CSV table of C-alpha atoms and ligand atoms in Angstrom, one decimal:
chain,number,residue,atom,x,y,z
A,1,GLU,CA,-8.2,-9.3,7.1
A,2,LYS,CA,-5.8,-9.2,4.2
A,3,VAL,CA,-3.9,-5.9,3.9
A,4,LEU,CA,-3.2,-4.4,0.5
A,5,ILE,CA,-1.9,-0.8,0.5
A,6,ARG,CA,-3.0,0.9,-2.7
A,7,GLY,CA,-1.6,4.4,-2.2
A,8,ILE,CA,-0.6,7.3,0.0
A,9,SER,CA,-2.0,10.6,-0.9
A,10,LEU,CA,-1.6,14.2,0.2
A,11,ASP,CA,-4.3,16.9,-0.3
A,12,GLU,CA,-2.9,20.4,0.2
A,13,ASN,CA,-5.8,22.2,-1.3
A,14,ILE,CA,-8.0,22.1,1.7
A,15,ALA,CA,-9.0,24.2,4.6
A,16,LYS,CA,-10.8,23.2,7.8
A,17,ILE,CA,-13.7,24.9,9.5
A,18,SER,CA,-15.0,24.0,12.9
A,19,VAL,CA,-18.2,25.2,14.5
A,20,LEU,CA,-17.6,25.0,18.2
A,21,GLU,CA,-20.1,24.1,20.8
A,22,VAL,CA,-23.2,23.5,18.8
A,23,PRO,CA,-26.2,22.0,20.6
A,24,ASP,CA,-25.8,18.2,20.5
A,25,LYS,CA,-29.3,17.4,19.6
A,26,PRO,CA,-31.1,16.1,16.4
A,27,GLY,CA,-31.3,18.5,13.5
A,28,ILE,CA,-28.1,20.3,14.0
A,29,ALA,CA,-26.0,18.4,11.5
A,30,PHE,CA,-28.9,18.6,9.0
A,31,LYS,CA,-29.1,22.4,9.4
A,32,LEU,CA,-25.4,23.0,8.8
A,33,PHE,CA,-25.1,20.7,5.8
A,34,SER,CA,-28.3,21.8,4.2
A,35,SER,CA,-27.1,25.4,4.4
A,36,LEU,CA,-23.8,24.3,2.8
A,37,ALA,CA,-25.7,22.4,0.1
A,38,GLY,CA,-27.8,25.4,-0.5
A,39,ALA,CA,-24.7,27.4,-1.2
A,40,ASP,CA,-23.4,24.7,-3.5
A,41,ILE,CA,-20.4,24.1,-1.4
A,42,HIS,CA,-18.5,20.8,-1.9
A,43,VAL,CA,-17.5,19.2,1.3
A,44,ASP,CA,-14.3,17.1,1.5
A,45,MET,CA,-14.6,15.5,4.9
A,46,ILE,CA,-16.8,15.7,8.0
A,47,VAL,CA,-15.6,14.8,11.5
A,48,GLN,CA,-17.5,14.9,14.8
A,49,ASN,CA,-16.5,13.0,17.9
A,50,VAL,CA,-18.6,12.1,20.9
A,51,THR,CA,-19.4,14.7,23.5
A,52,ARG,CA,-19.9,14.4,27.3
A,53,SER,CA,-21.9,17.5,27.5
A,54,ALA,CA,-24.9,19.2,25.8
A,55,VAL,CA,-22.7,20.7,23.1
A,56,ASN,CA,-20.3,19.3,20.5
A,57,ASP,CA,-17.9,20.5,17.9
A,58,MET,CA,-18.4,19.8,14.2
A,59,THR,CA,-15.5,20.1,11.7
A,60,PHE,CA,-15.5,19.8,8.0
A,61,THR,CA,-13.0,20.5,5.2
A,62,VAL,CA,-13.5,22.3,1.9
A,63,ALA,CA,-11.2,23.2,-1.1
A,64,MET,CA,-9.3,26.4,-0.5
A,65,ASP,CA,-11.4,28.4,-3.0
A,66,GLU,CA,-14.6,27.5,-1.2
A,67,LEU,CA,-13.3,28.6,2.2
A,68,GLN,CA,-14.8,32.1,2.2
A,69,ASN,CA,-18.3,31.0,1.3
A,70,ALA,CA,-18.2,28.1,3.7
A,71,VAL,CA,-17.0,30.3,6.6
A,72,ASN,CA,-19.9,32.7,5.9
A,73,ILE,CA,-22.4,29.8,5.9
A,74,ALA,CA,-20.8,28.4,9.1
A,75,GLN,CA,-21.0,31.7,10.8
A,76,GLU,CA,-24.6,32.2,9.9
A,77,PHE,CA,-25.4,28.7,11.2
A,78,ALA,CA,-23.4,29.3,14.4
A,79,PHE,CA,-25.4,32.4,15.1
A,80,GLU,CA,-28.7,30.7,14.4
A,81,VAL,CA,-28.1,27.7,16.7
A,82,ASP,CA,-26.2,29.8,19.3
A,83,ALA,CA,-22.9,27.9,18.9
A,84,GLN,CA,-19.9,29.4,20.6
A,85,LYS,CA,-17.9,30.3,17.5
A,86,VAL,CA,-16.4,29.3,14.1
A,87,GLU,CA,-12.7,28.7,13.6
A,88,TYR,CA,-11.0,28.0,10.4
A,89,ASP,CA,-7.5,27.2,9.2
A,90,LYS,CA,-5.9,27.2,5.8
A,91,GLY,CA,-2.6,25.9,7.0
A,92,VAL,CA,-3.6,22.2,6.9
A,93,ALA,CA,-3.2,19.3,4.6
A,94,LYS,CA,-4.8,15.8,4.6
A,95,LEU,CA,-2.5,12.8,4.5
A,96,SER,CA,-4.1,9.5,3.7
A,97,VAL,CA,-3.3,5.9,3.3
A,98,VAL,CA,-5.7,3.9,1.1
A,99,GLY,CA,-6.1,0.1,0.8
A,100,THR,CA,-7.9,-2.9,2.1
A,101,GLY,CA,-7.6,-3.6,5.7
A,102,VAL,CA,-5.9,-0.4,6.6
A,103,VAL,CA,-8.1,0.2,9.7
A,104,ALA,CA,-9.1,-3.4,10.6
A,105,ASN,CA,-5.5,-4.3,10.7
A,106,ALA,CA,-4.3,-2.1,13.6
A,107,GLU,CA,-0.7,-2.7,12.5
A,108,VAL,CA,-1.2,-0.5,9.5
A,109,ALA,CA,-2.9,2.3,11.4
A,110,SER,CA,-0.1,2.0,14.0
A,111,LYS,CA,2.6,2.2,11.3
A,112,PHE,CA,0.9,5.3,9.7
A,113,PHE,CA,0.7,7.1,13.1
A,114,GLU,CA,4.3,6.0,13.9
A,115,ALA,CA,5.6,7.7,10.8
A,116,LEU,CA,4.0,10.9,11.8
A,117,TYR,CA,5.4,10.5,15.3
A,118,GLU,CA,8.9,9.9,13.9
A,119,MET,CA,8.6,13.1,12.0
A,120,GLU,CA,7.3,14.9,15.1
A,121,ILE,CA,4.1,15.9,13.3
A,122,ASN,CA,1.1,16.4,15.4
A,123,ILE,CA,-2.1,14.7,14.2
A,124,GLN,CA,-4.9,17.2,14.4
A,125,MET,CA,-7.8,15.1,13.2
A,126,ILE,CA,-8.4,11.5,12.3
A,127,SER,CA,-11.1,10.1,10.1
A,128,THR,CA,-11.4,6.6,8.6
A,129,SER,CA,-13.4,4.3,6.5
A,130,GLU,CA,-12.7,0.6,6.0
A,131,ILE,CA,-10.2,1.4,3.2
A,132,LYS,CA,-8.8,4.7,4.2
A,133,ILE,CA,-7.2,6.5,7.1
A,134,SER,CA,-7.0,10.3,6.8
A,135,CYS,CA,-5.1,12.6,9.1
A,136,ILE,CA,-5.2,16.4,9.1
A,137,ILE,CA,-1.7,17.8,9.8
A,138,ASP,CA,0.2,21.1,9.4
A,139,LYS,CA,0.3,22.0,5.8
A,140,GLU,CA,4.0,22.9,5.9
A,141,LYS,CA,4.9,19.4,6.8
A,142,GLY,CA,2.7,17.7,4.2
A,143,LYS,CA,5.2,17.1,1.5
A,144,GLU,CA,7.9,15.7,3.8
A,145,ALA,CA,5.4,13.6,5.6
A,146,MET,CA,4.2,12.1,2.3
A,147,LYS,CA,7.8,11.4,1.2
A,148,TYR,CA,8.6,9.7,4.5
A,149,MET,CA,5.3,7.8,4.5
A,150,HIS,CA,6.1,6.4,1.0
A,151,LYS,CA,9.5,5.2,2.3
A,152,LYS,CA,8.0,3.7,5.4
A,153,PHE,CA,5.5,1.7,3.4
A,154,ASP,CA,8.1,0.8,0.8
A,155,MET,CA,6.2,2.5,-2.0
B,1,GLU,CA,-19.5,15.6,-8.8
B,2,LYS,CA,-21.8,12.9,-10.0
B,3,VAL,CA,-23.7,11.2,-7.2
B,4,LEU,CA,-24.4,7.4,-7.3
B,5,ILE,CA,-25.7,5.9,-4.1
B,6,ARG,CA,-24.7,2.3,-3.9
B,7,GLY,CA,-26.1,1.3,-0.5
B,8,ILE,CA,-27.1,2.1,3.0
B,9,SER,CA,-25.8,-0.2,5.7
B,10,LEU,CA,-26.3,-0.7,9.4
B,11,ASP,CA,-23.6,-2.3,11.6
B,12,GLU,CA,-25.0,-3.2,15.0
B,13,ASN,CA,-22.1,-5.4,16.0
B,14,ILE,CA,-20.0,-2.6,17.3
B,15,ALA,CA,-19.0,-0.8,20.5
B,16,LYS,CA,-17.3,2.5,20.9
B,17,ILE,CA,-14.4,3.3,23.2
B,18,SER,CA,-13.2,6.8,23.9
B,19,VAL,CA,-10.0,7.8,25.7
B,20,LEU,CA,-10.7,11.3,27.0
B,21,GLU,CA,-8.2,14.1,27.4
B,22,VAL,CA,-5.1,12.5,26.0
B,23,PRO,CA,-2.1,14.8,25.5
B,24,ASP,CA,-2.5,16.3,22.0
B,25,LYS,CA,1.1,15.8,20.9
B,26,PRO,CA,3.0,13.6,18.5
B,27,GLY,CA,3.2,9.9,19.4
B,28,ILE,CA,-0.1,9.5,21.2
B,29,ALA,CA,-2.1,8.1,18.4
B,30,PHE,CA,0.8,5.8,17.6
B,31,LYS,CA,1.0,4.6,21.2
B,32,LEU,CA,-2.7,3.7,21.4
B,33,PHE,CA,-2.9,1.9,18.1
B,34,SER,CA,0.4,0.0,18.4
B,35,SER,CA,-1.0,-1.3,21.7
B,36,LEU,CA,-4.2,-2.3,20.1
B,37,ALA,CA,-2.2,-3.9,17.2
B,38,GLY,CA,-0.1,-5.8,19.7
B,39,ALA,CA,-3.3,-7.3,21.2
B,40,ASP,CA,-4.5,-8.3,17.7
B,41,ILE,CA,-7.6,-6.1,18.0
B,42,HIS,CA,-9.4,-5.2,14.8
B,43,VAL,CA,-10.4,-1.6,14.6
B,44,ASP,CA,-13.6,-0.6,12.8
B,45,MET,CA,-13.3,3.2,12.8
B,46,ILE,CA,-11.2,5.9,14.4
B,47,VAL,CA,-12.4,9.5,15.0
B,48,GLN,CA,-10.6,12.4,16.4
B,49,ASN,CA,-11.7,16.0,16.0
B,50,VAL,CA,-9.6,19.2,16.5
B,51,THR,CA,-8.9,20.5,20.0
B,52,ARG,CA,-8.4,24.0,21.3
B,53,SER,CA,-6.4,22.9,24.3
B,54,ALA,CA,-3.5,20.7,25.1
B,55,VAL,CA,-5.6,17.6,25.3
B,56,ASN,CA,-7.9,15.8,22.9
B,57,ASP,CA,-10.3,12.9,22.8
B,58,MET,CA,-9.8,9.8,20.7
B,59,THR,CA,-12.6,7.4,19.8
B,60,PHE,CA,-12.5,4.1,18.0
B,61,THR,CA,-15.0,1.3,17.5
B,62,VAL,CA,-14.5,-2.4,17.6
B,63,ALA,CA,-16.7,-5.5,17.1
B,64,MET,CA,-18.6,-6.4,20.3
B,65,ASP,CA,-16.6,-9.5,21.0
B,66,GLU,CA,-13.4,-7.4,21.1
B,67,LEU,CA,-14.7,-4.8,23.5
B,68,GLN,CA,-13.3,-6.3,26.7
B,69,ASN,CA,-9.8,-6.6,25.3
B,70,ALA,CA,-9.9,-3.2,23.7
B,71,VAL,CA,-11.1,-1.5,26.9
B,72,ASN,CA,-8.3,-3.1,28.9
B,73,ILE,CA,-5.7,-1.9,26.3
B,74,ALA,CA,-7.3,1.6,26.3
B,75,GLN,CA,-7.2,1.8,30.1
B,76,GLU,CA,-3.6,0.8,30.3
B,77,PHE,CA,-2.8,3.4,27.6
B,78,ALA,CA,-4.8,6.1,29.4
B,79,PHE,CA,-2.9,5.4,32.6
B,80,GLU,CA,0.4,5.6,30.8
B,81,VAL,CA,-0.2,8.9,29.1
B,82,ASP,CA,-2.1,10.4,32.0
B,83,ALA,CA,-5.4,10.7,30.1
B,84,GLN,CA,-8.5,11.6,32.1
B,85,LYS,CA,-10.5,8.4,31.6
B,86,VAL,CA,-11.8,5.7,29.3
B,87,GLU,CA,-15.5,5.5,28.4
B,88,TYR,CA,-17.2,2.8,26.3
B,89,ASP,CA,-20.7,2.1,25.1
B,90,LYS,CA,-22.2,-1.1,23.6
B,91,GLY,CA,-25.5,0.6,22.8
B,92,VAL,CA,-24.4,2.0,19.5
B,93,ALA,CA,-24.8,1.2,15.9
B,94,LYS,CA,-23.1,2.6,12.8
B,95,LEU,CA,-25.4,3.8,10.0
B,96,SER,CA,-23.7,4.5,6.7
B,97,VAL,CA,-24.5,5.6,3.1
B,98,VAL,CA,-22.0,4.6,0.5
B,99,GLY,CA,-21.6,5.9,-3.0
B,100,THR,CA,-19.7,8.3,-5.2
B,101,GLY,CA,-20.1,11.9,-4.3
B,102,VAL,CA,-21.9,11.4,-1.0
B,103,VAL,CA,-19.8,13.9,0.8
B,104,ALA,CA,-18.7,16.2,-2.0
B,105,ASN,CA,-22.4,16.7,-2.8
B,106,ALA,CA,-23.6,18.3,0.3
B,107,GLU,CA,-27.2,17.6,-0.7
B,108,VAL,CA,-26.6,13.9,0.0
B,109,ALA,CA,-25.0,14.5,3.4
B,110,SER,CA,-27.8,16.9,4.1
B,111,LYS,CA,-30.5,14.4,3.2
B,112,PHE,CA,-28.9,11.7,5.3
B,113,PHE,CA,-28.7,14.0,8.3
B,114,GLU,CA,-32.3,15.2,7.6
B,115,ALA,CA,-33.6,11.6,7.8
B,116,LEU,CA,-32.0,11.2,11.2
B,117,TYR,CA,-33.5,14.5,12.3
B,118,GLU,CA,-36.9,13.5,11.1
B,119,MET,CA,-36.6,10.3,13.2
B,120,GLU,CA,-35.4,12.5,16.1
B,121,ILE,CA,-32.2,10.4,16.3
B,122,ASN,CA,-29.2,12.1,17.7
B,123,ILE,CA,-26.0,11.8,15.7
B,124,GLN,CA,-23.2,11.0,18.2
B,125,MET,CA,-20.3,10.8,15.8
B,126,ILE,CA,-19.7,11.5,12.1
B,127,SER,CA,-16.8,10.1,10.0
B,128,THR,CA,-16.5,10.3,6.3
B,129,SER,CA,-14.5,9.3,3.3
B,130,GLU,CA,-15.1,10.4,-0.3
B,131,ILE,CA,-17.5,7.6,-0.8
B,132,LYS,CA,-19.0,7.0,2.6
B,133,ILE,CA,-20.7,8.9,5.4
B,134,SER,CA,-20.9,7.0,8.7
B,135,CYS,CA,-22.9,8.1,11.7
B,136,ILE,CA,-22.8,6.5,15.2
B,137,ILE,CA,-26.3,6.5,16.7
B,138,ASP,CA,-28.3,4.8,19.5
B,139,LYS,CA,-28.3,1.1,18.7
B,140,GLU,CA,-32.0,0.8,19.6
B,141,LYS,CA,-32.9,3.1,16.7
B,142,GLY,CA,-30.7,1.5,14.2
B,143,LYS,CA,-33.1,-0.7,12.4
B,144,GLU,CA,-35.9,1.9,12.1
B,145,ALA,CA,-33.3,4.4,10.9
B,146,MET,CA,-32.1,2.0,8.3
B,147,LYS,CA,-35.7,1.3,7.1
B,148,TYR,CA,-36.4,5.0,6.9
B,149,MET,CA,-33.2,5.8,5.2
B,150,HIS,CA,-33.9,3.3,2.5
B,151,LYS,CA,-37.3,4.9,1.9
B,152,LYS,CA,-35.8,8.4,1.9
B,153,PHE,CA,-33.2,7.4,-0.7
B,154,ASP,CA,-35.8,5.4,-2.7
B,155,MET,CA,-33.8,2.1,-2.3
C,201,LIG,C1,-24.0,17.7,16.7
C,201,LIG,C2,-24.9,17.1,15.7
C,201,LIG,O1,-24.4,16.0,15.0
C,201,LIG,C3,-26.2,16.6,16.4
C,201,LIG,N1,-25.9,15.6,17.4
C,201,LIG,C4,-27.2,16.1,15.4
C,201,LIG,O2,-27.8,15.1,15.5
C,201,LIG,O3,-27.5,16.8,14.4
C,202,LIG,C1,-4.2,13.0,19.9
C,202,LIG,C2,-3.2,12.4,19.0
C,202,LIG,O1,-3.7,12.2,17.7
C,202,LIG,C3,-1.9,13.3,18.9
C,202,LIG,N1,-2.2,14.6,18.4
C,202,LIG,C4,-0.9,12.6,18.0
C,202,LIG,O2,-0.4,13.1,17.1
C,202,LIG,O3,-0.6,11.4,18.2
């Protein structure tokens, strides 16, 4: 698949919220996001990996100014479904590369992850679509990661 | 944010591979994806959630005909980084809704998850971008989920 990198972006105005150990059964994702919708919260990204047990973790990001409300909703939800706890972190940033073929062409994904490795930046979360790879990293390293990424991709 | 649903799609030609309990430190994502790139494997999606320990799970999907090669690479990688194991599953499908505001507007995400709940379909994985929500579900339920989703979104 043809690769065409359109841009590299950094979003520092986000915070992540994780609800840990929710029951991994139908209706749970609906319950959380309908509560967030009911509170008019805008969600930036949602990530959930597979689980090998009866529980799973759900993580989503919101703009900084929505963190308090989102955490309240998440805590109410966690209580209602008997999840283990809610964790949140304002010290994160989302670094993304956008373009056609960025995931299909594993070379691009590899190069993106290589840059973070070279900067010794730990990748906390990964979420992709066909035209975008997004990594959640330490907020303090966001700007330097972005600069380095631009250099690495000759942009 | 204005919502404009462009489409609902089902991809049944995928398999998921998870490398469980990889060290959660810089360089790991790079190592896995450079190996996949080296074997010319096309990656469809990558998902990694946050971890609370020193290890994490990494999941990616590939087209069915690339599964064997991808599993071999994943197993080699797992051995090299001392991960716990590799798991894979051909019985999955990816159901997605594409459009502007599908994630920012939690109502849309909520509706999408609600449809799966109404069909009693468990959501195994969630990955999003600003214009797309993708869920990994049981392959056998893919077609009915797609039909129902079209009805729910009046498409
Ligand atoms: C964890 C959550 O995604 C659950 N599996 C659901 O279907 O709602
Ligand atoms: C798990 C993996 O993403 C690791 N944190 C890395 O940075 O490569």
